[in-house]
Coordinates of C-alpha atoms in Angstrom, one line a residue:
M147 CA 53.7 96.1 108.4
R148 CA 56.8 94.0 108.7
L149 CA 56.1 90.3 108.6
S150 CA 57.9 87.9 110.9
Y151 CA 60.5 85.5 109.6
Q152 CA 58.2 82.6 110.4
T153 CA 55.3 84.2 108.4
R154 CA 57.6 85.0 105.5
Q155 CA 58.9 81.4 105.4
A156 CA 55.4 80.0 105.4
L157 CA 54.3 82.3 102.7
G158 CA 57.4 81.5 100.7
V159 CA 56.7 77.7 100.9
T160 CA 53.1 78.3 100.0
C161 CA 54.0 80.4 97.0
I162 CA 56.5 77.8 95.8
V163 CA 53.8 75.1 96.1
A164 CA 51.2 77.3 94.5
L165 CA 53.5 78.1 91.6
T166 CA 54.4 74.4 91.2
V167 CA 50.7 73.4 91.2
I168 CA 49.9 76.2 88.7
A169 CA 52.8 75.1 86.4
L170 CA 51.7 71.5 86.5
S171 CA 48.1 72.5 85.9
L172 CA 49.2 74.5 82.9
V173 CA 51.2 71.6 81.6
Y174 CA 48.3 69.3 82.0
L175 CA 45.9 71.8 80.3
A176 CA 48.3 72.3 77.5
A177 CA 48.6 68.5 77.0
Q178 CA 44.8 68.2 77.0
A179 CA 44.4 71.1 74.6
H180 CA 46.9 69.5 72.2
T181 CA 45.1 66.2 72.4
L182 CA 41.6 67.7 71.8
L183 CA 42.9 69.9 68.9
A184 CA 44.7 66.9 67.4
E185 CA 41.5 64.9 67.6
S186 CA 39.5 67.7 66.0
E187 CA 42.1 68.1 63.3
L188 CA 42.0 64.3 62.6
R189 CA 38.2 64.4 62.3
G190 CA 38.3 67.4 60.1
R191 CA 40.9 65.8 57.9
M192 CA 38.7 62.6 57.6
L193 CA 35.7 64.7 56.5
A194 CA 37.9 66.7 54.0
N195 CA 39.2 63.5 52.5
A196 CA 35.7 62.0 52.2
T197 CA 34.4 65.1 50.6
Y198 CA 37.4 65.2 48.3
Q199 CA 36.8 61.6 47.1
R200 CA 33.2 62.4 46.3
A201 CA 34.0 65.7 44.6
F202 CA 36.8 64.2 42.6
T203 CA 34.5 61.8 40.8
L204 CA 31.9 64.6 40.0
V205 CA 34.0 67.3 38.4
R206 CA 34.6 66.8 34.7
S207 CA 35.7 70.3 33.7
R208 CA 36.5 73.7 35.3
E209 CA 33.5 75.3 33.6
T210 CA 31.0 72.8 34.9
A211 CA 32.6 72.2 38.3
A212 CA 30.1 74.4 40.2
A213 CA 27.0 72.9 38.6
D214 CA 28.4 69.3 39.0
L215 CA 29.0 69.8 42.7
Q216 CA 25.8 71.5 43.5
A217 CA 23.7 69.0 41.6
D218 CA 25.1 65.9 43.5
A219 CA 22.8 65.0 46.5
G220 CA 25.5 62.6 47.9
L221 CA 28.0 65.4 48.2
R222 CA 25.4 67.6 50.1
A223 CA 24.7 64.6 52.4
I224 CA 28.4 64.3 53.2
L225 CA 28.6 68.1 54.0
L226 CA 25.5 68.0 56.1
S227 CA 26.6 64.9 58.0
A228 CA 29.9 66.6 58.9
I229 CA 28.0 68.8 61.3
G230 CA 26.9 65.8 63.3
F231 CA 30.1 63.9 62.9
A232 CA 31.9 65.9 65.4
E233 CA 30.5 68.4 68.0
N234 CA 33.0 71.1 67.3
V235 CA 32.7 71.0 63.5
T236 CA 30.6 74.1 62.7
Y237 CA 30.6 74.0 58.9
A238 CA 31.8 72.3 55.8
T239 CA 32.1 74.0 52.4
I240 CA 33.7 73.8 49.0
T241 CA 34.9 77.1 47.7
D242 CA 36.3 78.3 44.4
V243 CA 39.7 80.0 44.1
D244 CA 38.0 83.3 45.1
D245 CA 36.7 81.9 48.4
K246 CA 33.1 81.9 47.1
A247 CA 31.0 79.0 48.4
L248 CA 30.1 76.5 45.7
V249 CA 28.5 74.0 48.1
H250 CA 27.9 74.7 51.8
S251 CA 26.5 72.7 54.7
S252 CA 24.2 75.7 55.1
P253 CA 22.6 76.1 51.6
T254 CA 21.7 79.7 52.2
L255 CA 25.4 80.6 52.2
E256 CA 26.1 79.1 48.8
G257 CA 27.3 81.7 46.4
T258 CA 28.5 84.0 49.2
L259 CA 32.0 84.9 50.1
V260 CA 33.4 82.7 52.9
P261 CA 36.4 84.4 54.5
P262 CA 39.3 82.0 55.2
Q263 CA 40.0 81.2 58.9
A264 CA 43.3 80.4 60.6
S265 CA 44.7 76.9 59.9
L266 CA 44.1 74.3 62.6
E267 CA 47.2 72.5 61.4
Q268 CA 49.3 75.6 62.0
L269 CA 47.8 75.9 65.5
L270 CA 48.9 72.4 66.3
A271 CA 52.4 73.2 65.0
G272 CA 52.7 76.0 67.6
G273 CA 53.9 75.7 71.1
P274 CA 51.8 75.0 74.3
Y275 CA 51.2 78.7 74.9
T276 CA 50.0 79.2 71.3
Q277 CA 47.6 76.3 71.6
L278 CA 46.2 77.3 74.9
R279 CA 45.7 80.9 73.7
G280 CA 44.0 79.6 70.6
V281 CA 41.6 77.5 72.7
W282 CA 41.0 80.4 75.1
E283 CA 40.1 82.7 72.2
Q284 CA 37.1 80.4 71.3
R285 CA 37.2 81.0 67.6
N286 CA 36.9 78.9 64.4
Y287 CA 39.9 77.2 62.7
E288 CA 39.8 75.4 59.4
V289 CA 41.1 72.1 58.0
T290 CA 41.7 72.7 54.3
Q291 CA 42.0 70.3 51.4
P292 CA 42.7 71.7 47.9
L293 CA 40.7 70.5 44.9
L294 CA 42.7 69.8 41.7
L295 CA 41.6 69.3 38.2
G296 CA 44.6 67.8 36.6
D297 CA 47.5 69.9 38.0
E298 CA 45.4 73.0 38.4
R299 CA 43.6 74.0 41.6
F300 CA 40.1 75.1 41.1
G301 CA 38.8 75.1 44.7
S302 CA 39.2 74.1 48.3
I303 CA 37.4 71.9 50.8
R304 CA 37.2 73.8 54.1
I305 CA 36.0 72.2 57.3
G306 CA 35.4 74.7 60.2
V307 CA 36.4 73.6 63.6
S308 CA 35.4 75.7 66.7
T309 CA 37.4 75.7 70.0
V310 CA 34.4 76.7 72.1
L311 CA 33.6 73.2 73.0
I312 CA 37.3 72.4 73.5
W313 CA 37.6 75.3 76.0
A314 CA 34.5 74.1 77.8
G315 CA 36.0 70.7 78.1
L316 CA 39.2 72.2 79.5
K317 CA 37.2 74.1 82.0
Q318 CA 35.4 71.0 83.1
A319 CA 38.7 69.2 83.5
L320 CA 40.2 72.2 85.4
K321 CA 37.7 71.9 88.3
P322 CA 39.2 68.8 89.9
I323 CA 42.6 70.1 89.3
A324 CA 41.7 73.4 91.0
A325 CA 40.3 71.5 94.0
V326 CA 43.5 69.4 94.3
A327 CA 45.6 72.5 93.9
A328 CA 43.7 74.4 96.5
A329 CA 44.0 71.4 98.9
A330 CA 47.7 71.2 98.2
I331 CA 48.2 74.9 98.8
V332 CA 46.3 74.8 102.1
L333 CA 48.1 71.7 103.2
A334 CA 51.5 73.2 102.2
T335 CA 50.7 76.3 104.2
A336 CA 49.8 74.4 107.3
V337 CA 52.8 72.1 107.1
S338 CA 55.2 75.0 106.4
W339 CA 53.7 77.0 109.3
L340 CA 54.2 74.1 111.7
M341 CA 57.7 73.4 110.4
A342 CA 58.6 77.0 110.7
R343 CA 57.4 77.0 114.3
R344 CA 59.4 73.9 115.0
F345 CA 62.7 74.7 113.2
L346 CA 62.7 78.5 113.6
R347 CA 62.2 78.6 117.3
P348 CA 65.9 78.4 118.0
I349 CA 66.4 81.2 115.5
H350 CA 63.8 83.3 117.3
V351 CA 65.5 82.6 120.6
L352 CA 68.8 83.7 119.0
Q353 CA 67.2 86.8 117.6
S354 CA 65.9 87.7 121.0
G355 CA 69.3 87.2 122.5
I356 CA 71.0 89.3 119.9
A357 CA 68.4 92.0 120.4
R358 CA 69.1 92.0 124.2
L359 CA 72.8 92.2 123.5
G360 CA 72.2 95.1 121.1
Q361 CA 70.2 96.9 123.9
G362 CA 73.3 96.7 126.2
E363 CA 72.3 93.8 128.4
E364 CA 75.3 92.0 129.7
D365 CA 76.0 88.3 130.0
V366 CA 73.0 87.1 128.0
R367 CA 72.5 83.4 128.2
L368 CA 70.4 81.1 125.9
D369 CA 69.0 77.7 126.7
L370 CA 68.4 75.7 123.5
P371 CA 67.3 72.2 124.6
D372 CA 67.3 70.8 121.0
E373 CA 70.3 68.6 120.6
D374 CA 70.9 69.9 117.1
F375 CA 71.1 73.5 118.4
K376 CA 73.0 72.9 121.6
D377 CA 76.4 73.7 120.1
L378 CA 74.9 76.9 118.6
G379 CA 73.6 77.9 122.1
T380 CA 77.0 77.2 123.6
S381 CA 78.7 79.3 120.9
F382 CA 76.3 82.1 121.5
N383 CA 76.9 82.1 125.2
A384 CA 80.6 82.3 124.6
L385 CA 80.0 85.2 122.1
S386 CA 77.8 86.9 124.7
Q387 CA 80.5 86.7 127.3
S388 CA 83.1 88.0 124.8
V389 CA 80.9 90.9 123.8
S390 CA 80.2 91.8 127.4
T391 CA 83.9 91.8 128.1
I392 CA 84.7 93.9 125.0
R393 CA 81.9 96.3 125.8
S394 CA 83.2 96.7 129.4
Q395 CA 86.7 97.4 128.0
L396 CA 85.3 99.9 125.5
V397 CA 83.3 101.7 128.1
E398 CA 86.4 101.8 130.4
Q399 CA 88.5 103.1 127.5
A400 CA 85.9 105.7 126.5
R401 CA 85.7 106.8 130.2
R402 CA 89.5 107.1 130.3
A403 CA 89.6 108.9 127.0
E404 CA 86.9 111.3 128.1
S405 CA 88.7 111.8 131.4
V406 CA 91.9 112.6 129.5
V407 CA 90.2 115.0 127.1
E408 CA 88.4 116.6 130.0
R409 CA 91.7 117.4 131.7
L410 CA 93.4 118.7 128.6
E411 CA 94.6 122.3 128.8
D412 CA 93.5 122.7 125.2
A413 CA 89.8 123.5 124.8
V414 CA 88.1 120.7 122.9
A415 CA 84.5 120.4 121.6
I416 CA 82.7 117.9 119.3
V417 CA 80.0 119.4 117.0
G418 CA 77.6 117.1 115.2
P419 CA 76.9 117.3 111.4
H420 CA 73.8 119.5 112.0
G421 CA 75.6 121.9 114.3
E422 CA 74.6 120.4 117.7
V423 CA 77.2 120.3 120.5
V424 CA 78.0 116.7 121.3
F425 CA 80.8 117.2 123.8
A426 CA 82.8 120.0 125.4
N427 CA 85.6 119.6 127.9
A428 CA 86.1 121.9 131.0
A429 CA 88.6 124.1 129.1
M430 CA 86.0 124.7 126.3
K431 CA 83.3 125.4 128.8
A432 CA 85.5 127.9 130.5
L433 CA 86.3 129.6 127.1
L434 CA 82.7 129.5 126.0
P435 CA 80.6 129.6 129.1
A436 CA 77.3 129.4 127.2
I437 CA 78.1 126.2 125.3
E438 CA 76.1 123.2 126.4
P439 CA 76.1 119.6 125.0
G440 CA 72.9 118.8 123.3
Q441 CA 72.2 122.3 122.2
A442 CA 72.9 123.9 118.8
L443 CA 76.2 125.8 118.6
A444 CA 74.3 128.6 116.8
A445 CA 71.9 128.9 119.8
T446 CA 74.7 129.6 122.3
V447 CA 77.5 131.3 120.3
A448 CA 77.2 134.5 118.2
A449 CA 77.5 134.3 114.5
S450 CA 80.5 136.6 114.5
H451 CA 82.4 134.5 117.0
P452 CA 85.6 132.9 115.5
C453 CA 84.8 129.5 117.0
R454 CA 81.4 129.3 115.4
Q455 CA 82.7 130.6 112.1
I456 CA 85.6 128.0 111.8
V457 CA 83.2 125.1 112.8
E458 CA 80.6 126.2 110.2
Q459 CA 83.4 126.4 107.5
A460 CA 84.6 122.9 108.3
L461 CA 81.0 121.5 108.2
S462 CA 80.4 123.3 104.9
L463 CA 83.6 122.4 103.2
R464 CA 84.0 119.0 104.9
A465 CA 87.7 119.8 105.3
S466 CA 90.1 120.9 108.1
R467 CA 90.2 124.6 108.8
G468 CA 93.0 126.5 110.6
P469 CA 95.1 127.1 112.4
E470 CA 93.6 130.6 112.9
M471 CA 94.6 133.1 115.5
A472 CA 91.8 134.8 117.5
D473 CA 91.9 137.2 120.4
L474 CA 89.2 135.9 122.8
P475 CA 88.2 136.6 126.4
A476 CA 90.3 134.5 128.7
A477 CA 88.7 131.8 130.9
H478 CA 87.1 132.9 134.1
G479 CA 87.1 136.5 133.0
E480 CA 90.9 137.0 133.4
G481 CA 91.4 139.5 130.6
R482 CA 92.0 138.3 127.1
S483 CA 94.0 135.4 125.6
Q484 CA 95.5 134.6 122.2
Q485 CA 93.9 131.4 121.0
Q486 CA 94.9 129.2 118.1
L487 CA 91.7 127.7 116.6
M488 CA 91.6 124.5 114.5
A489 CA 88.5 122.5 113.2
H490 CA 88.9 119.0 111.8
P491 CA 86.0 117.0 110.2
I492 CA 85.3 113.6 111.7
A493 CA 84.3 111.1 109.0
D494 CA 83.0 107.6 109.0
P495 CA 83.4 105.3 105.9
A496 CA 79.8 104.1 106.2
R497 CA 78.0 107.3 107.4
G498 CA 80.1 110.0 105.9
L499 CA 80.6 113.2 107.9
V500 CA 79.6 112.6 111.5
G501 CA 80.9 115.8 113.1
V502 CA 83.7 118.4 113.6
M503 CA 86.3 118.6 116.4
L504 CA 87.0 122.1 117.5
V505 CA 90.4 122.7 119.3
A506 CA 91.4 126.0 120.9
R507 CA 94.9 126.3 122.1
N508 CA 96.1 129.2 124.4
V509 CA 99.2 130.1 122.5
G510 CA 99.9 133.0 124.9
A511 CA 100.3 130.6 127.8
L512 CA 102.2 128.3 125.6
S513 CA 104.6 131.1 124.6
Q514 CA 105.2 131.9 128.2
L515 CA 105.9 128.2 128.9
Q516 CA 108.3 128.0 126.0
T517 CA 110.1 131.1 127.2
M518 CA 110.5 129.6 130.7
L519 CA 111.7 126.3 129.1
R520 CA 114.3 128.2 127.1
Y521 CA 115.4 130.1 130.2
S522 CA 115.7 126.8 132.1
R523 CA 117.8 125.3 129.3
K524 CA 120.1 128.3 129.4
L525 CA 120.4 128.0 133.2
A526 CA 121.3 124.3 132.8
S527 CA 123.8 125.2 130.1
L528 CA 125.3 127.9 132.4
N529 CA 125.5 125.4 135.2
R530 CA 127.4 123.0 133.0
L531 CA 129.6 125.9 131.9
L532 CA 130.4 127.0 135.5
A533 CA 131.1 123.4 136.4
G534 CA 133.6 123.1 133.6
V535 CA 135.2 126.5 134.4
A536 CA 135.5 125.5 138.1
H537 CA 137.1 122.2 137.1
E538 CA 139.5 123.9 134.7
V539 CA 140.5 126.6 137.2
K540 CA 140.9 124.1 140.1
N541 CA 143.5 122.0 138.3
P542 CA 146.0 124.8 137.6
L543 CA 145.5 126.2 141.1
N544 CA 146.3 122.7 142.6
A545 CA 149.4 122.4 140.4
M546 CA 150.6 126.0 141.3
T547 CA 150.1 125.2 145.1
I548 CA 152.1 122.1 144.9
H549 CA 155.0 123.6 143.0
L550 CA 155.0 126.7 145.2
E551 CA 155.3 124.4 148.2
L552 CA 158.2 122.5 146.5
L553 CA 159.9 125.8 145.7
R554 CA 159.5 127.0 149.3
Q555 CA 161.0 123.8 150.6
K556 CA 164.0 124.0 148.3
L557 CA 164.7 127.6 149.1
G558 CA 164.6 127.0 152.8
R559 CA 166.0 123.4 153.0
R560 CA 169.3 124.4 154.7
A561 CA 167.8 126.6 157.3
P562 CA 166.4 123.9 159.5
I563 CA 169.9 122.1 159.5
A564 CA 171.8 125.2 160.6
V565 CA 169.4 126.0 163.4
A566 CA 169.6 122.4 164.7
A567 CA 173.5 122.6 164.9
G568 CA 173.5 126.0 166.5
G569 CA 175.4 127.4 163.7
A570 CA 174.7 129.9 160.9
P571 CA 172.4 129.1 158.0
P572 CA 174.0 127.7 154.9
T573 CA 175.1 130.2 152.2
E574 CA 175.1 128.1 149.0
P575 CA 171.9 128.5 146.9
A576 CA 169.7 125.6 145.6
P577 CA 170.4 124.5 142.0
T578 CA 169.0 127.0 139.5
E579 CA 167.6 124.4 137.1
A580 CA 165.5 122.8 139.8
L581 CA 164.1 126.2 140.9
M582 CA 163.4 127.4 137.3
S583 CA 161.5 124.2 136.4
H584 CA 159.0 125.0 139.2
V585 CA 158.8 128.6 138.1
S586 CA 158.1 127.5 134.5
I587 CA 155.3 125.1 135.5
I588 CA 153.7 127.9 137.6
G589 CA 153.9 130.2 134.6
D590 CA 152.3 127.6 132.3
E591 CA 149.5 127.1 134.8
I592 CA 148.9 130.8 135.1
R593 CA 148.7 131.1 131.3
R594 CA 146.3 128.2 131.3
L595 CA 144.1 129.9 133.8
D596 CA 144.1 133.0 131.6
H597 CA 143.1 130.9 128.6
V598 CA 140.2 129.4 130.6
V599 CA 139.1 132.8 131.8
Q600 CA 139.3 134.3 128.3
G601 CA 137.3 131.4 126.9
F602 CA 134.7 131.8 129.6
L603 CA 134.4 135.5 128.9
R604 CA 134.0 134.9 125.2
F605 CA 131.4 132.2 125.8
S606 CA 129.3 134.2 128.3
R607 CA 129.6 137.6 126.6
P608 CA 126.1 139.0 125.6
E609 CA 125.5 138.9 121.9
E610 CA 123.2 141.1 119.9
L611 CA 121.9 139.1 117.0
Q612 CA 121.6 140.7 113.6
L613 CA 118.7 138.6 112.3
E614 CA 118.1 138.4 108.5
P615 CA 116.7 135.9 106.0
V616 CA 119.6 133.8 104.8
G617 CA 119.5 131.3 102.0
V618 CA 120.6 127.9 103.4
L619 CA 121.9 126.5 100.1
A620 CA 124.1 129.5 99.5
L621 CA 125.4 129.4 103.0
L622 CA 126.3 125.7 102.8
Q623 CA 128.0 126.4 99.4
D624 CA 130.1 129.1 101.1
I625 CA 131.2 126.6 103.8
V626 CA 132.1 124.1 101.1
D627 CA 134.2 126.6 99.3
V628 CA 136.2 127.2 102.5
V629 CA 136.8 123.6 103.5
R630 CA 137.1 122.0 100.0
P631 CA 141.0 122.5 99.8
Q632 CA 141.6 120.8 103.1
A633 CA 139.0 118.1 102.3
G634 CA 140.7 117.5 98.9
Q635 CA 144.1 117.0 100.5
Q636 CA 142.7 114.3 102.8
G637 CA 140.8 112.6 99.9
I638 CA 137.3 113.6 101.2
D639 CA 134.4 114.0 98.9
V640 CA 132.1 116.9 99.7
E641 CA 128.4 117.0 98.6
V642 CA 125.7 119.5 99.2
E643 CA 121.9 118.9 99.0
G644 CA 119.1 121.6 99.3
T645 CA 117.0 124.1 97.4
D646 CA 117.3 127.8 96.9
A647 CA 113.8 128.3 98.3
V648 CA 114.9 127.2 101.8
A649 CA 115.9 130.1 104.0
V650 CA 116.4 130.8 107.8
Q651 CA 116.0 133.9 110.0
V652 CA 119.4 134.0 111.7
D653 CA 122.6 136.0 112.3
R654 CA 124.5 135.0 109.2
A655 CA 128.0 135.4 110.7
M656 CA 127.3 133.4 113.8
V657 CA 125.6 130.6 112.0
R658 CA 128.3 130.5 109.4
Q659 CA 131.0 130.1 112.0
A660 CA 129.0 127.4 113.8
L661 CA 128.5 125.4 110.5
L662 CA 132.2 125.9 109.7
N663 CA 133.2 124.5 113.0
L664 CA 131.1 121.4 112.4
A665 CA 132.5 120.9 108.9
L666 CA 136.1 121.3 110.1
N667 CA 135.5 118.8 113.0
A668 CA 134.0 116.4 110.4
I669 CA 137.1 116.7 108.2
D670 CA 139.4 116.2 111.2
A671 CA 137.4 113.0 112.0
M672 CA 138.3 111.5 108.5
P673 CA 142.1 111.5 108.3
A674 CA 142.0 108.6 105.8
G675 CA 139.4 110.2 103.6
G676 CA 135.6 109.7 103.3
R677 CA 132.5 111.7 102.5
L678 CA 131.2 114.9 104.0
S679 CA 127.5 115.7 103.3
L680 CA 125.8 119.0 104.0
R681 CA 122.0 118.8 103.6
A682 CA 119.1 121.2 104.3
R683 CA 115.3 120.7 104.2
P684 CA 112.3 122.3 105.7
V685 CA 110.8 120.4 108.7
D686 CA 107.6 122.4 108.8
E687 CA 106.4 126.0 108.5
Q688 CA 108.5 127.0 111.6
Q689 CA 111.8 125.2 111.3
V690 CA 114.5 124.2 108.8
Q691 CA 116.9 121.3 109.5
I692 CA 120.6 121.6 108.5
E693 CA 122.5 118.3 108.6
I694 CA 126.2 117.8 108.5
A695 CA 127.3 114.1 108.2
D696 CA 130.7 112.4 107.9
T697 CA 131.9 108.9 107.5
G698 CA 134.8 109.3 110.0
V699 CA 135.8 107.6 113.3
G700 CA 132.6 108.5 115.1
I701 CA 132.1 109.5 118.8
K702 CA 132.2 107.0 121.7
P703 CA 128.8 106.6 123.4
E704 CA 130.2 107.7 126.8
H705 CA 131.3 111.0 125.2
L706 CA 128.0 111.9 123.4
G707 CA 126.5 113.5 126.5
R708 CA 129.5 115.9 127.0
I709 CA 130.6 117.0 123.6
F710 CA 128.8 120.4 123.9
D711 CA 130.4 121.1 127.4
L712 CA 132.9 123.9 127.5
Y713 CA 136.5 122.7 127.4
F714 CA 135.6 119.1 126.8
T715 CA 137.7 117.6 124.0
T716 CA 138.9 114.3 122.9
R717 CA 141.8 115.6 120.8
E718 CA 145.2 116.4 122.1
Q719 CA 145.3 119.8 120.4
G720 CA 141.6 120.6 120.9
S721 CA 140.4 123.6 122.9
G722 CA 137.0 122.3 123.9
I723 CA 135.4 125.6 122.9
G724 CA 134.2 125.0 119.2
L725 CA 131.2 122.7 119.9
S726 CA 130.3 124.8 122.9
M727 CA 130.1 127.9 120.7
V728 CA 128.0 125.9 118.2
Y729 CA 125.6 125.0 121.0
R730 CA 125.4 128.6 122.2
T731 CA 124.7 129.8 118.7
V732 CA 121.8 127.4 118.3
Q733 CA 120.4 128.4 121.7
L734 CA 120.6 132.1 120.9
H735 CA 118.4 131.4 117.8
D736 CA 115.9 129.4 119.8
G737 CA 116.9 126.3 117.8
T738 CA 117.9 122.7 118.6
I739 CA 120.9 120.6 117.8
E740 CA 121.3 116.8 118.2
V741 CA 124.0 114.3 117.3
E742 CA 123.9 110.7 116.1
S743 CA 127.1 108.7 115.9
T744 CA 128.4 105.2 115.5
P745 CA 132.0 104.5 116.3
G746 CA 133.8 103.6 113.1
R747 CA 131.0 104.6 110.8
G748 CA 130.7 108.4 111.3
S749 CA 128.6 111.1 112.9
T750 CA 125.6 113.2 111.9
F751 CA 124.8 116.6 113.5
R752 CA 121.3 117.9 112.9
M753 CA 120.7 121.6 113.6
R754 CA 117.2 123.1 113.5
L755 CA 116.8 126.9 113.0
P756 CA 113.8 129.2 112.6
H757 CA 112.3 129.3 109.1
A758 CA 112.5 132.7 107.4

């Protein structure tokens, strides 16, 4: 049974008072015992001295000592009177060196062996505990006085002192002490109980309020009339309001989180540490129709089912499992689906493992979505390509139209004059130089159109990839060997970072050409020298990142969004095809490419390709 705080406080005060009373009583008893023992030792010492004085005058030699002592009536009278001199003196005797009684207060014991008893003087020299224990044992102690004949000891005077009467006296003195102690304990209990009720009432009220808060009650208010506790009540009310607000926010956040998880396309379930299902969203219920929160997973899912197996492994090993691929029946009975299963333990620092989160992802649907996304990206790229081609074709056509019109006008400029005068048309031709300039421009624009069309055909021509594992470090080193002479002429330092273990699954020739284009562009961006860095590292199990960075002039922010467009270039002699071919190569390998540039500080191209 659990005692209340009030009861425990009252019992605590009572115990403290009781221990104090007992300690004081023991101190008093120890002092009394010491006093009584000291008095007994003093009386025994007086008797021993009196006996010694009488015996000293009687003994003439060692051989006649026994006869001299036994024959003296005065000595016997002293020994007999010792019994009545003090109530706790039990005997008085003179023994020889062998502890045989020469003279004894009980004549019948003369000539017998008297075993020596503990010394009363040594008992007095001990501590309070030793003295109380000696009294409690109720035994005989002795006061001893040696008898000397010259310098030689021939016997001892021994006065026996019993602690029986001392113990009886202590018990008698203990009765009023016990009565006072009992009264003090009862009074202390009553006072502590009343004080506990008086001073602990606010604590009980607080405890009740905290319990109500713990049970979920909102906006708990306490009324503590005592002036000393009014501030405490105000603080609690503020705390209650804060807790209610936080609880409402947590409930709302939990509701939103559950709503989000419920609407996830991934199937999610939470399984407790003992295998019971705690939560399952709609996607998981569609994937495992028998699963039900509150029931054991083992009761609703077969032992051979991959979902149950991966959860049991995570619970057993207390470690994440997966991803694992499993071919499972699709939701709503629509055939089968390829699911990626993962199980992650949920741990709490205080309680340890509290469950496992099971996630099932429909990678078949995800693959279809990724395919559609790649297709849409290619369509967007094609739209940009067609827009660029249309723009490049339109400009030469406009120029050709203008110059054809000028040529037509110059060839027929005299005809209108002759017709107006009624005469014959003029016969002299227009200047040859003027006519040939227009013809030359028209020819240039036709060649420009041919260049545009050839570039478009090369860019849009279907490519059959020859995929193979290619070591990235060796590929980068090959690029460096090609560009190092040109880089050296421009004072450019070239560095390569990577490991032999990193490889990509690509068409070597296409990727090599794309990387070479990026490296050459970087060198062209550093006419005054700089540093060209080629780095490779794995991003994850699916992708490898190749990075080409320079410290050149950089790219203007307004140009960053167009650098991969066909025919876009910022150089006078540029074709605008190189970076477009790089972008196309990356797309054909289902990779990504991004650029980061700061004008005046350089550019960094990051290409991600499939891991081999």
